[in-house]
Short mmCIF file of C-alpha atoms in Angstrom, two decimals:
data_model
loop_
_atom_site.label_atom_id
_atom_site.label_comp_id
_atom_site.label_asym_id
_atom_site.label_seq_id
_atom_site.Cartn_x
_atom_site.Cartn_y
_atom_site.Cartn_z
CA UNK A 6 0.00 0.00 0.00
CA UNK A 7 0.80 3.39 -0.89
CA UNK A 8 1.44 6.18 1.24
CA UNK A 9 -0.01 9.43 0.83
CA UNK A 10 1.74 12.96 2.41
CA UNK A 11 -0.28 15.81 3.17
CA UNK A 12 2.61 17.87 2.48
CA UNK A 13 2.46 20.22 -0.89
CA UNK A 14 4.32 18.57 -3.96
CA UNK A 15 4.98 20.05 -7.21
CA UNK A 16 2.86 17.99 -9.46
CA UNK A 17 2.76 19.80 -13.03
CA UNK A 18 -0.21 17.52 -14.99
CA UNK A 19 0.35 19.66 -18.40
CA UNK A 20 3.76 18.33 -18.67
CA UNK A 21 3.70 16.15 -21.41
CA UNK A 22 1.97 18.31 -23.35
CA UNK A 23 3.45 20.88 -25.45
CA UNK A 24 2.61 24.68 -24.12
CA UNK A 25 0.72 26.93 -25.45
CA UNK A 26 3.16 29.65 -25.14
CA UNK A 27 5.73 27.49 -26.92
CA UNK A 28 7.90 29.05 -29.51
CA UNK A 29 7.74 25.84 -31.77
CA UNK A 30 4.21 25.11 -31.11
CA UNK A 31 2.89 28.21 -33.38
CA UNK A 32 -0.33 29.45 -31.63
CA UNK A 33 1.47 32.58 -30.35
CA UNK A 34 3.78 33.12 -32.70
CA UNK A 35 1.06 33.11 -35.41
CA UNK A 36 -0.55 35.79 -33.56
CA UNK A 37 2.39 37.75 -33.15
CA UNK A 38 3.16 37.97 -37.00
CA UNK A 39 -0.37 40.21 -36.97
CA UNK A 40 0.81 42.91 -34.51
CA UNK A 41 3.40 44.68 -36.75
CA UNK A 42 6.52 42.64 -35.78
CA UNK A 43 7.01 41.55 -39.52
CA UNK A 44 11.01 41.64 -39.26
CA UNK A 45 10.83 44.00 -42.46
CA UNK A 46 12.08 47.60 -43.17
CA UNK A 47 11.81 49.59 -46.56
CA UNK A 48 14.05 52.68 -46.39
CA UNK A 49 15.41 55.90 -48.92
CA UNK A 50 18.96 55.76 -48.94
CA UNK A 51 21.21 58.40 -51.51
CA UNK A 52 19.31 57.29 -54.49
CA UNK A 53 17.76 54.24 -53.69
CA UNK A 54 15.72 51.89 -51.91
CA UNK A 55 16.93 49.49 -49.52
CA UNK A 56 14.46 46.87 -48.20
CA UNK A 57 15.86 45.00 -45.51
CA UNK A 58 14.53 41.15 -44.23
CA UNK A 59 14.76 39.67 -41.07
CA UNK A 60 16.10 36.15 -42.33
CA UNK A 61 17.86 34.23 -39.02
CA UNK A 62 19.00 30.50 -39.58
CA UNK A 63 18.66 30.79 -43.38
CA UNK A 64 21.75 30.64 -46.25
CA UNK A 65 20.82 32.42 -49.20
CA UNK A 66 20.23 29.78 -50.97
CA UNK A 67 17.15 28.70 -48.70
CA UNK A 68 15.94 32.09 -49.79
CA UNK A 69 13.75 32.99 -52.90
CA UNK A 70 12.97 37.21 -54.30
CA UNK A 71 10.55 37.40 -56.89
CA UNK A 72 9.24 40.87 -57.79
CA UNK A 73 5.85 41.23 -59.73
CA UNK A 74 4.17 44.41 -60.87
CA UNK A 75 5.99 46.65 -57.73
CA UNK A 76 5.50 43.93 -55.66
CA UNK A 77 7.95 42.15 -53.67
CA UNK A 78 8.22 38.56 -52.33
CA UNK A 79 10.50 37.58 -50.06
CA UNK A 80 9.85 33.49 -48.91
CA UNK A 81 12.61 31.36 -47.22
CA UNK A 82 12.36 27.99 -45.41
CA UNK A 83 15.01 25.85 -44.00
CA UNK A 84 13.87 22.38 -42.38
CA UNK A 85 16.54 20.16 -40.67
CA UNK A 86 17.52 16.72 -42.46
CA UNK A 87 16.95 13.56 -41.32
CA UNK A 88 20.62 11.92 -41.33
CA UNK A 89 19.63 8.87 -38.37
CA UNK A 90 16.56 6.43 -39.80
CA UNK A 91 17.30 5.31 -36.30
CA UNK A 92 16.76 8.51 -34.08
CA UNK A 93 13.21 8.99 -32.71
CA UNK A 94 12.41 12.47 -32.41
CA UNK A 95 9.63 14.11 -30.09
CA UNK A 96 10.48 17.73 -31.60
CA UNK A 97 11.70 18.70 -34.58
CA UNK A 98 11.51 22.79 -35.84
CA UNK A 99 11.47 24.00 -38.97
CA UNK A 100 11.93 27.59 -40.14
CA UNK A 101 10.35 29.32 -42.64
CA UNK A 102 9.57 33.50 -43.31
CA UNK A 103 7.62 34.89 -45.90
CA UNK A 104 7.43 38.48 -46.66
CA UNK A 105 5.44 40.41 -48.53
CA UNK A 106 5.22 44.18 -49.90
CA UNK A 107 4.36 46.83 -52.29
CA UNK A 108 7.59 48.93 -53.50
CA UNK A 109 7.13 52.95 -53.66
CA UNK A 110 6.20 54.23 -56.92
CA UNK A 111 9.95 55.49 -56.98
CA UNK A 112 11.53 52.36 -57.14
CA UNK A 113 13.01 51.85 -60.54
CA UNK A 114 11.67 47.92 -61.48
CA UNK A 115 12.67 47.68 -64.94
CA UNK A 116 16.67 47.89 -63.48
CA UNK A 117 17.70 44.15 -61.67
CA UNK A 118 18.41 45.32 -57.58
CA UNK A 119 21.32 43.79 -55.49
CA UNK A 120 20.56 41.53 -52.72
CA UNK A 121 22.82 40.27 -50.58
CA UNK A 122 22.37 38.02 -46.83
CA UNK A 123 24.78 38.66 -44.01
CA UNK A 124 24.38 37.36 -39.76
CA UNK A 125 20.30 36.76 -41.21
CA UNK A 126 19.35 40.25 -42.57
CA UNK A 127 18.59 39.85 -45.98
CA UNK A 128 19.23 43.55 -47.84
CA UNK A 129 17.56 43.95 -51.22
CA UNK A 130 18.76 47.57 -53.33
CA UNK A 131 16.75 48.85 -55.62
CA UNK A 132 17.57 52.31 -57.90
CA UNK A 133 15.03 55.02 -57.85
CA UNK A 134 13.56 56.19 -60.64
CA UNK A 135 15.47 59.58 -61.92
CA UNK A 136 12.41 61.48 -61.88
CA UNK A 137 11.35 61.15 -59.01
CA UNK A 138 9.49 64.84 -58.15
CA UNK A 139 5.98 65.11 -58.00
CA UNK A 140 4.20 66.67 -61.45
CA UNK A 141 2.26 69.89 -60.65
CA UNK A 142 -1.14 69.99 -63.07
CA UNK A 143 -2.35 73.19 -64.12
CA UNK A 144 -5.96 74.04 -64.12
CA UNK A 145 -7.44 75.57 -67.11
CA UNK A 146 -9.42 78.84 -66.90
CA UNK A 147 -12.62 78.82 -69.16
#
């Protein structure tokens, strides 16, 4: 027979189940890409546009740009390889970004921009457009 103590323990029932709050698990986390922390800044720099990707974990060739009609597409996904048949995993992660965004009108599409992906900021430079001022419109007097 079994004793039982009166005294407090630290049972924890939730244990073996994964939390809520979990980084991996994704209920959070897919929340959190909604409040404005997209890990993506678009900024004028001398001339041109720089648009700058938060990337971590990913080689550039993980990475894929596409650009289509002033739009940009940034998507990147890196999932770890199974070497061991043998090994029995109870978590494995996965990481994957996708960004997406409309270029200012200033950004000069028609020449190819420089991207390059250093310590998992992806930096994509676009030219401006040389004419770049606003067009005033005169109004005719009948």
């Amino acid at each position: 027979m079994t004793e039982k103590s009166l005294l407090p323990t630290n049972w924890k029932p939730f244990t073996r189940f994964p939390s809520l709050f979990d980084e991996e698990n994704g209920f959070f986390s897919d929340l959190m890409k909604f409040s404005g922390e997209s890990g993506l800044s678009i900024c004028d720099d001398n001339g041109t546009v720089v648009v700058e990707a938060a990337v971590p974990g990913l080689k550039p060739d993980d990475i894929e740009i596409s650009l289509d009609s002033g739009t940009l597409w940034v998507k990147g996904q890196k999932s770890e390889k199974e070497e061991d048949k043998k090994r029995k995993y109870y978590r494995k992660s996965s990481r994957s970004y996708s960004y997406c965004t409309s270029l200012p009108d200033t950004v000069d599409t028609e020449k190819d921009p420089k991207a390059q992906c250093e310590d998992g900021i992806l930096k994509i430079t676009f030219t401006k457009k040389k004419n770049t001022e606003p067009k005033k419109i005169k109004i005719k007097k009948r």
